[in-house]
Structure formats: structure tokens, C-alpha cells
XYZ file of C-alpha atoms in Angstrom:
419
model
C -7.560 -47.967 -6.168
C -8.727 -48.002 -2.250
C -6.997 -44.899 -0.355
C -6.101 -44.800 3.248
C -7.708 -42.866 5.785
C -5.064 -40.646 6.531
C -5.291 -40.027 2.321
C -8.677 -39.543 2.365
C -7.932 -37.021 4.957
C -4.941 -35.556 3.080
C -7.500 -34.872 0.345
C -10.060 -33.299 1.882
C -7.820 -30.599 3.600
C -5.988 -29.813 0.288
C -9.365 -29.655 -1.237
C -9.896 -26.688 0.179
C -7.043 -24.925 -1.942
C -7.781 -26.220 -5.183
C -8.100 -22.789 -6.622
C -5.310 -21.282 -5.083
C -2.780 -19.290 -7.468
C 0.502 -21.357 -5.854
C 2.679 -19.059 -8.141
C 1.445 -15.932 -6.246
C 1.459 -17.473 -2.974
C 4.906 -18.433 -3.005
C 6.584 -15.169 -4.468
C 5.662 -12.927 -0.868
C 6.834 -16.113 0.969
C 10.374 -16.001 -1.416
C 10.321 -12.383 -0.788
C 9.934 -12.465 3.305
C 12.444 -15.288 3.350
C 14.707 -13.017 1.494
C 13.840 -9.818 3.487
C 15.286 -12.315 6.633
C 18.691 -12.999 4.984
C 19.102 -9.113 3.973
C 17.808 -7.654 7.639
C 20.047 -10.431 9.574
C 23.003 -8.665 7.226
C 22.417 -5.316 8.182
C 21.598 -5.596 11.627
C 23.984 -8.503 12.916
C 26.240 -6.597 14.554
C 24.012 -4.344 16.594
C 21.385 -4.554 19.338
C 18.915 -5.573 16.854
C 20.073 -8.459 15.502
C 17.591 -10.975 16.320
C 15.192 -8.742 13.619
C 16.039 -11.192 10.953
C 14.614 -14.146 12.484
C 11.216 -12.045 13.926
C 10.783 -11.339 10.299
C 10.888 -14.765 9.606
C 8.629 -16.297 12.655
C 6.060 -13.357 11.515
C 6.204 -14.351 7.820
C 5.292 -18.203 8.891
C 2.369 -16.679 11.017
C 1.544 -14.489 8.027
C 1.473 -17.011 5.991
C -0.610 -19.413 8.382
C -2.848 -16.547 8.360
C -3.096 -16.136 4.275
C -3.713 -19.921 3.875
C -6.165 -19.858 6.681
C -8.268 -16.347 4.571
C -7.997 -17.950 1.293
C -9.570 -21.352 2.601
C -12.939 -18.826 4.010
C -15.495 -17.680 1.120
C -14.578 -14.295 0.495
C -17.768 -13.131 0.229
C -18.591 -13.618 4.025
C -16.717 -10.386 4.116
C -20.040 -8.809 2.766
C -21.258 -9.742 6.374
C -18.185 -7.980 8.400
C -17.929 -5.106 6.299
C -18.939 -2.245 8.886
C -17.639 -4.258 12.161
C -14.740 -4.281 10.196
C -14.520 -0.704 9.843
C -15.723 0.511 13.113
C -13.361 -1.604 14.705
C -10.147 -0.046 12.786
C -11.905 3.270 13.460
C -12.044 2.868 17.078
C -8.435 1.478 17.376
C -7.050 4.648 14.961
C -9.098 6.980 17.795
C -7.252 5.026 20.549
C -4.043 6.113 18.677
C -4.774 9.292 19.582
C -5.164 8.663 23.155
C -2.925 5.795 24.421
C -0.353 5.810 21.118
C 3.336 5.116 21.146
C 5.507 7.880 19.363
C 7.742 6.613 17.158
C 9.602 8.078 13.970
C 8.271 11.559 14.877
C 4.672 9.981 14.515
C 1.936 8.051 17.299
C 0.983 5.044 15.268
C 1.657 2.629 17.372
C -0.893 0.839 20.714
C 1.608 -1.172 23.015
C 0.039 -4.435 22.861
C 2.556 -6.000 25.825
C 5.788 -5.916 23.407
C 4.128 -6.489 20.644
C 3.264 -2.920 18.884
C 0.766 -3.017 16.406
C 0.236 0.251 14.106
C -3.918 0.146 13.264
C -3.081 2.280 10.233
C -1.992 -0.441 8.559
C -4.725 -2.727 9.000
C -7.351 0.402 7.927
C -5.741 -0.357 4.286
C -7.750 -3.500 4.495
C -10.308 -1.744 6.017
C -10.934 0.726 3.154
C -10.355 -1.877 0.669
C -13.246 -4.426 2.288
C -15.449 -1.473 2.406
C -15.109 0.150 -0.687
C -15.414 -3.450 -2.980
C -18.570 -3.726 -1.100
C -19.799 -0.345 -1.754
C -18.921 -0.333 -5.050
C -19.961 -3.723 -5.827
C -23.604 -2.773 -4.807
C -23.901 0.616 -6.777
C -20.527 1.411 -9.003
C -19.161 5.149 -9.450
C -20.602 5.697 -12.819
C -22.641 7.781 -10.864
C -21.826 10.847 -8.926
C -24.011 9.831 -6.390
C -22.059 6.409 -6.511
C -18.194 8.072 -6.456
C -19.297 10.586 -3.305
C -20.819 7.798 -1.210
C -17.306 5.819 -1.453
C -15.292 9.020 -1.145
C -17.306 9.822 2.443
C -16.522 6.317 3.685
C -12.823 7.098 3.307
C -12.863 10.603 5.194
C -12.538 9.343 8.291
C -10.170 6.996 8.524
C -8.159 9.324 6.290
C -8.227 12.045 8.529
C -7.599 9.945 11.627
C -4.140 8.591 10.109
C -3.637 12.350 8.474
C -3.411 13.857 11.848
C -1.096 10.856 13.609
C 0.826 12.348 11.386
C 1.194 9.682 9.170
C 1.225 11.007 5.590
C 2.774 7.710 4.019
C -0.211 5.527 4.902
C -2.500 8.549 3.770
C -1.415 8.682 0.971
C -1.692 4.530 0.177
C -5.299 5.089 1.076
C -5.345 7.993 -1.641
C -4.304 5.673 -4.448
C -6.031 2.619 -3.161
C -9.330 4.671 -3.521
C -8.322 5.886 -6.952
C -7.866 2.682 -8.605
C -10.865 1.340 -7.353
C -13.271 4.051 -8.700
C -11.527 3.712 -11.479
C -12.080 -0.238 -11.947
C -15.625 0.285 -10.711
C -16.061 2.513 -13.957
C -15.727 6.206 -12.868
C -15.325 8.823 -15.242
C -11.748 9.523 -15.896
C -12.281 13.256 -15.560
C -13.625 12.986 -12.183
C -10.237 10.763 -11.153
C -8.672 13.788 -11.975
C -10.817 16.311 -10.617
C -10.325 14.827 -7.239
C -6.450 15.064 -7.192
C -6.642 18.466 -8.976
C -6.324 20.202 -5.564
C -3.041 18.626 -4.868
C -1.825 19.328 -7.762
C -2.869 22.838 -7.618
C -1.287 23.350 -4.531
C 2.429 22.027 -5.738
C 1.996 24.239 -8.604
C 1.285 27.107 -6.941
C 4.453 27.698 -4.812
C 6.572 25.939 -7.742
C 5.110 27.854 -10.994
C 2.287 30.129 -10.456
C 1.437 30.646 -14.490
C 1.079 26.661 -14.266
C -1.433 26.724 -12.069
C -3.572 29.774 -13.475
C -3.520 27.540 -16.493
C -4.144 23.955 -14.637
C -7.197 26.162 -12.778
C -8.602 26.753 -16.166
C -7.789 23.563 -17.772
C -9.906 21.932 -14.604
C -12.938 23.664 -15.427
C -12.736 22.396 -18.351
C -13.143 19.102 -17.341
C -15.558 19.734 -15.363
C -17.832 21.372 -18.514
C -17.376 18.360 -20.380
C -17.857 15.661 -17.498
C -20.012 16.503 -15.066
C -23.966 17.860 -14.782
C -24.779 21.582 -14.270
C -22.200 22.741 -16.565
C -21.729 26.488 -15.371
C -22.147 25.773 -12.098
C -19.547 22.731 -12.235
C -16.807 24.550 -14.201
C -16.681 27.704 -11.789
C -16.635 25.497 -8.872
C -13.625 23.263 -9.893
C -11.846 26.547 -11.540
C -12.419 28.235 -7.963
C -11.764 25.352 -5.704
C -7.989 24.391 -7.993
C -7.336 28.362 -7.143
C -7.881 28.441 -3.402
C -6.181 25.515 -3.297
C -3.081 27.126 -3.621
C -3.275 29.218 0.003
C -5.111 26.151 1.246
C -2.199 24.061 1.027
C -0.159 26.791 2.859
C -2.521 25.401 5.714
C -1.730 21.827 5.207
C 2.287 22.362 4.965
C 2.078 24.233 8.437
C 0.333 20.751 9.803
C 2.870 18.554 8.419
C 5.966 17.785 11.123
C 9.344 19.374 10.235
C 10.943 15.783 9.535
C 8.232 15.415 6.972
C 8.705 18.663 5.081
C 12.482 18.257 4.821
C 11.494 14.445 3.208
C 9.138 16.361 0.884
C 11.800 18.777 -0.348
C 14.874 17.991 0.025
C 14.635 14.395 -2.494
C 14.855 17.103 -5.562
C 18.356 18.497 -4.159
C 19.357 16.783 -1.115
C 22.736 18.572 -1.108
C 21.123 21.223 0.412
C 20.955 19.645 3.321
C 23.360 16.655 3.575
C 23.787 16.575 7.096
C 19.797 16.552 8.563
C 17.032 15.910 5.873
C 19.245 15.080 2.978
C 21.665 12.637 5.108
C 19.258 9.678 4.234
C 19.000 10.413 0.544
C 22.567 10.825 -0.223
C 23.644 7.565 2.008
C 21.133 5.770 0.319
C 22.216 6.320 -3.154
C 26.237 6.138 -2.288
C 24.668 2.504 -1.107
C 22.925 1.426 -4.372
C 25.682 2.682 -6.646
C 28.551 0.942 -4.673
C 26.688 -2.443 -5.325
C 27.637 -2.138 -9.051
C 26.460 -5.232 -10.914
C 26.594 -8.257 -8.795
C 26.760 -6.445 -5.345
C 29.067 -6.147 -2.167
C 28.312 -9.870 -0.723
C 26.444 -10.393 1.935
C 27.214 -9.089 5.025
C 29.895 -6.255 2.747
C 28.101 -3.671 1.994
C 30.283 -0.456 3.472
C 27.400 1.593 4.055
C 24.910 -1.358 5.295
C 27.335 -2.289 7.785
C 28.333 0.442 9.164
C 24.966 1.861 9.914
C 25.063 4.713 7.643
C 21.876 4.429 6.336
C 19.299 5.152 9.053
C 16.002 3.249 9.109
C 17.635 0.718 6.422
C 16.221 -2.528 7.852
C 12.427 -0.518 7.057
C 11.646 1.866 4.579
C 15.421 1.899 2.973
C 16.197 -2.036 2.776
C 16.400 -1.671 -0.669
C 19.442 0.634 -0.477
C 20.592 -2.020 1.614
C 19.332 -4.736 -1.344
C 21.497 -2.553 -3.807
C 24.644 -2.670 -2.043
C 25.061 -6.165 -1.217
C 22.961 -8.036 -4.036
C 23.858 -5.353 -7.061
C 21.670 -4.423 -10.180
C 21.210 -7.452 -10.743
C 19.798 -8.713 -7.250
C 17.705 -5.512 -6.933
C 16.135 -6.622 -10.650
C 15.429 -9.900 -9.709
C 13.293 -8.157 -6.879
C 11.501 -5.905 -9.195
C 10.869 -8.882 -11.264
C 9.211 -10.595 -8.529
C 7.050 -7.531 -7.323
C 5.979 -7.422 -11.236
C 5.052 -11.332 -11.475
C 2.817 -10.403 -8.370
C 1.117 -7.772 -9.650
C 0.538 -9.636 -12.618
C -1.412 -12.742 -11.455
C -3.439 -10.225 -9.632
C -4.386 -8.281 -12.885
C -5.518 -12.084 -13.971
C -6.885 -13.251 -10.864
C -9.363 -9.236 -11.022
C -10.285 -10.124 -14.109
C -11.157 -13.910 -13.906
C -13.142 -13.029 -10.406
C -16.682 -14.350 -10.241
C -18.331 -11.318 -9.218
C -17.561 -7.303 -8.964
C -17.266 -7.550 -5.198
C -14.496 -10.211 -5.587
C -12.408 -8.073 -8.854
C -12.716 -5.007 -6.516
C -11.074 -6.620 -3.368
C -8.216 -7.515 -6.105
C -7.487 -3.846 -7.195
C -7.303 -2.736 -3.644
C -4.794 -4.779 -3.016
C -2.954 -4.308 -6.296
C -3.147 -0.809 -5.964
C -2.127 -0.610 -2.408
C 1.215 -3.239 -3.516
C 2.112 -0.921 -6.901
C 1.675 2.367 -4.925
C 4.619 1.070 -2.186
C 6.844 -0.541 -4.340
C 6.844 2.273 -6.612
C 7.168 4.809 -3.847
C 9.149 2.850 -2.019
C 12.133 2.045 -4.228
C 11.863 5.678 -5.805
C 12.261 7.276 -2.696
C 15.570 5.398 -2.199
C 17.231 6.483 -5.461
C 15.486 9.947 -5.543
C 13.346 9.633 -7.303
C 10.118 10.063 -5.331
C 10.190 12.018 -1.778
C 10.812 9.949 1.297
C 7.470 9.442 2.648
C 8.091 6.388 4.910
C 6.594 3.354 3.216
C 8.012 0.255 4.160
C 8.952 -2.021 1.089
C 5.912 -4.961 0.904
C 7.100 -8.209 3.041
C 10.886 -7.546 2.245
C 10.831 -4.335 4.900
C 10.737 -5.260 8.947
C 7.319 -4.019 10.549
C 5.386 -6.414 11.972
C 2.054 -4.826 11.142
C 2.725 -4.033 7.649
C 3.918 -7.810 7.223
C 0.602 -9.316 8.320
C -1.393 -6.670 6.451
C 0.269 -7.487 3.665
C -0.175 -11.391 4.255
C -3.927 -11.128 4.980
C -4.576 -9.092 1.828
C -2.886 -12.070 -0.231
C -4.794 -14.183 1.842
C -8.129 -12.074 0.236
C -6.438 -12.460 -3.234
C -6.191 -16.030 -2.560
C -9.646 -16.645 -1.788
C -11.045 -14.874 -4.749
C -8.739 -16.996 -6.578
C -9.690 -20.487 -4.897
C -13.593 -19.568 -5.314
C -13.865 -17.789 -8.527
C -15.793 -20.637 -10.230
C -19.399 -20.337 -10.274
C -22.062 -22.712 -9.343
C -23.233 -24.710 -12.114
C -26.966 -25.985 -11.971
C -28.020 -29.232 -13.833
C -31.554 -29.951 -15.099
């Protein structure tokens, strides 16, 4: 059989996506396409109605962009690593200087009308850095864990102070679950959130964290070297804690405290920092089983939801689309995660698995936050919902790190020599 030229061609472009996990690729594609219907719903009848096709065009670039990443040798990242990072440094420093203000944070550099939020693209950031850190010398080591943990200071503290305590908090668990994959003692995972912990406990039940304090220290006798010196440290440092995080409440914005609090009993405040919380659930349980109907949700259409084309479109998902369309989501966020969890563990090298937990860790913690936040479950911390929400940023993010998945997908065979 003789083929064409233009076949011959056909070939050799596909050829380049042989690997590819198709199943994977197309699920964020279903979901964008679906995030378009639902935002056109909600926002038809206002000034923002053209929203649901942007989300659209931007998902087609996104996904140019993902097909264009998974095609390039992911490894050539090893290369870019630090340019990389000193680049998304350098823009989350210009934040602070030439930012736009929006939502009560300055995230945003005007780019013409095009805004792009840097903290977003620092997830990808940390996540290129840290697989190639850890690749090189794992966290079995102490030496190992604080040499990944210093890398993540900075841009940490550069979103913390924006203030932008969602994204800080993504970076938190994206670093977690790659220490953790890159074989890190267990004990030290929780050593390092032990502060936070401490803190909670101490303005919510003070015997808790006297015993919490001591329970730390124990983990620290068992799990790390210098075992007196270890144990008082962590018992001291989960005690101070407590008045420390006195000091970090007082540098959170008020907007941020009330969506801290107020997701345990929003009824305290239904009319400020409970409003969005109680709207939101009215939403989701007025969808029922089969939902409203496009375009009938009550509370979508009326605008009673604020921010419900972002961080609360799955309110919106719950009214119109009912239990049953807001499983069918879930189900597809869990297929994702998934073929990642296959595609980590059938990477050809650590560097490759690693870049797969970042991203699967950075997906789980949104999603999770995300729709718990809109039933109350979880305190509203303003993550947007991955491809379904509108934010441009976040949506090519989230397209370039499947674009990384991709390509440790598409090259995970290795080279086989022949006498």
C-alpha cells in the first residue's frame, strides 16, 4: 500500500502524539465546553454576557497550548527550571508595584485588556522546580525536604502578602504531596503543618492544643535526629504558635476573615460575610435531582449569588443541572485524577512522576476546596473551580499543566538499545 504525500504528512504530525492519554485530554476540554454553556446561563442577561464565549476562545487556545507542551520532551524543562522561576518571581514583585486590585486583593498586571494574575502561573512554577529538585536528591533526607521547602518561601510569601491566601494555600498542598511522593517521612509531613494546626486549636480548644503540643514532640522523638533537642523544639514552636497566629489573623483582609469564619455558622452574618454561603446553598438545594433547566435557576438568574460565574459556578451547576449534573462533574474531576495516578506511576523517570503529583495535587486540592466551600463545607477561600470556573489565567494554567501531564504521558517509554 503506497500513501500520499499529504498521508505521509498526516502521519508524521500525529506521530508526535502517539503516547498521548486521549481520555484525559478530552475530559478538561468536555469540562471547559461545559463551563461555556453554564457561564453563558448565568450571565446572559447582564453586562457580562459575552463571558461564555471568552471561556470558550481561551479553552481552544488552552488547548492549542496543551497539545503544543505535550508534543516538547518534558525533560527540556530540566533546562528552564530557574528562568522559569525567576521569571514568575519577578512578575509576582511587579504585582506589588504596578498590580490591579481586584476582589479585595492586587493579583492582577494589566496586560492591555488582557489581565493576567502571575500567581497562577507560580503553581507551575513551584511544581517545575520542585520535580527537579526532588528528582536530583529526594526528601528522605532532612537536608533533601529543607532545600525544597526554601525554594517555596518566596514565592509563597510574595502571593501571601497580595493577599492572596487561596493560591497560598494550593502551593501548601502542592508541596505536601510532592515530598510525600518523593519519599519523606510521614512525621515530618505533619510536623510542617503542625503550626497551623496549633494555631486553630488554640483560639478554638486550648486543652487540644496543650495536648497536640505534646503529641508533636512526640513525633519529633521518634522521627527526626537529635532527639531532645528535636522534641523541645517542635513542642515549643506548636505552643508559640498559638499567639503567632494572632499575628497572621491581624494580616489577613477583613473579607477574608469573615470567609474563614463565618462557613461554620453563616447565619451569623447573612447579610455581609455569610450572604454568599447561604445563597449558595438555597442554589444547590433548589436544583433537586435533575435541576432547574438551563437558563432557570431562580438564584443563578437573578444574580443572587455573587462571584457565581468564578469561584461559586458550581452553586450555579447545582441549580440548573441537579444532583445528578453536579455528579456527573465530580465523576469527571475523579476520571482525571485517576489517569494521572496511572500516568505518575507509569512515568519513565522520578523527574517526570513528580511533575504528575504537582499537578494532581494542585487539581484535588481545588476541586475539593472548591465545591466544599460552596455547600459549607470548607471556608470560602476563593479558588476558582479547574477549567469549569471563568479566569483566564487559571484556565491556561490549568491547560499547560495537562499539557506537562501529556508529555510525560506521550514520552514515558524508554530507549531501547539493540546489540
Amino acid at each position: 500500500m503506497f500513501l500520499t504525500d499529504a498521508q505521509k504528512q498526516w502521519r508524521s504530525l500525529a506521530a508526535g502524539w502517539q503516547g498521548v492519554d486521549w481520555v484525559l485530554m478530552a475530559l478538561p476540554v468536555a469540562l471547559t465546553g461545559f463551563g461555556s454553556i453554564v457561564i453563558h446561563s448565568i450571565q446572559r442577561n447582564t453586562v457580562n454576557a459575552h463571558y461564555g464565549l471568552n471561556h470558550a476562545v481561551l479553552g481552544v487556545i488552552g488547548l492549542g497550548l496543551a497539545l503544543w507542551v505535550a508534543r516538547s520532551r518534558y525533560e527540556h524543562l530540566l533546562n528552564w527550571q530557574w528562568i522559569i522561576y525567576g521569571l514568575v518571581n519577578l512578575l509576582l514583585v511587579a504585582v506589588m508595584f504596578i498590580g490591579t486590585v481586584g476582589g479585595g486583593a492586587q493579583s492582577w498586571i494589566a496586560v492591555g485588556s488582557f489581565y493576567v494574575q502571575p500567581s497562577e502561573f507560580a503553581k507551575l512554577s513551584i511544581i517545575i522546580t520542585l520535580a527537579a529538585m526532588l528528582s536530583a536528591r529526594d526528601a528522605s533526607t532532612l537536608w533533601g525536604v529543607g532545600s525544597a521547602i526554601a525554594v517555596i518561601v518566596l514565592p509563597w510569601l510574595l502571593v501571601f502578602i497580595q493577599p492572596d491566601l487561596g493560591t497560598s494555600l494550593v502551593f501548601g498542598a502542592i508541596t505536601l504531596a510532592m515530598l510525600y511522593w518523593a519519599n519523606c517521612n510521614p512525621g515530618w509531613l505533619v510536623l510542617f503543618v503542625s503550626p497551623l494546626v496549633a494555631a486553630i486549636m488554640f483560639h478554638l480548644v486550648l486543652p487540644g492544643w496543650l495536648v497536640w503540643s505534646l503529641a508533636m514532640g512526640l513525633i519529633a522523638w521518634f522521627t527526626l535526629p537529635w532527639r531532645w533537642f528535636s522534641t523541645v523544639v517542635a513542642t515549643a514552636v506548636n505552643l508559640v504558635a498559638g499567639k503567632l497566629g494572632d499575628v497572621a489573623w491581624g494580616l489577613l483582609a477583613d473579607y477574608q476573615k469573615d470567609r474563614l469564619v463565618l462557613f461554620l455558622d453563616p447565619d451569623k452574618d447573612p447579610l455581609g460575610g455569610g450572604y454568599h454561603l447561604i445563597q449558595s446553598r438555597i442554589a444547590i438545594g433548589a436544583g433537586k435531582l435533575w435541576g432547574q433547566g438551563l437558563g432557570q435557576g431562580t438564584q443563578t438568574q437573578l444574580s443572587f449569588i455573587p462571584e457565581q460565574h468564578t469561584d461559586f459556578i458550581f452553586s450555579a451547576v447545582g441549580e440548573e443541572w441537579g444532583f445528578v449534573g453536579s455528579m456527573v462533574v465530580i465523576a469527571a474531576y475523579w476520571l482525571i485524577c485517576f489517569r494521572l495516578v496511572i500516568i505518575a506511576q507509569n512515568a519513565k523517570d522520578d523527574f517526570g512522576s513528580l511533575l504528575v503529583i504537582g499537578v494532581l495535587a494542585m487539581i484535588v486540592f481545588q476541586v475539593v476546596v472548591n465545591i466544599g466551600m460552596t455547600m459549607g463545607l470548607a471556608p470560602i477561600t476563593g479558588i476558582p473551580l479547574p477549567w469549569l470556573s471563568y479566569g483566564r489565567s487559571a484556565l491556561l494554567t490549568n491547560f499547560i499543566a495537562l499539557g506537562m501531564v501529556e508529555s510525560v504521558a506521550n514520552f514515558r517509554h524508554r530507549l531501547k538499545f539493540t546489540d
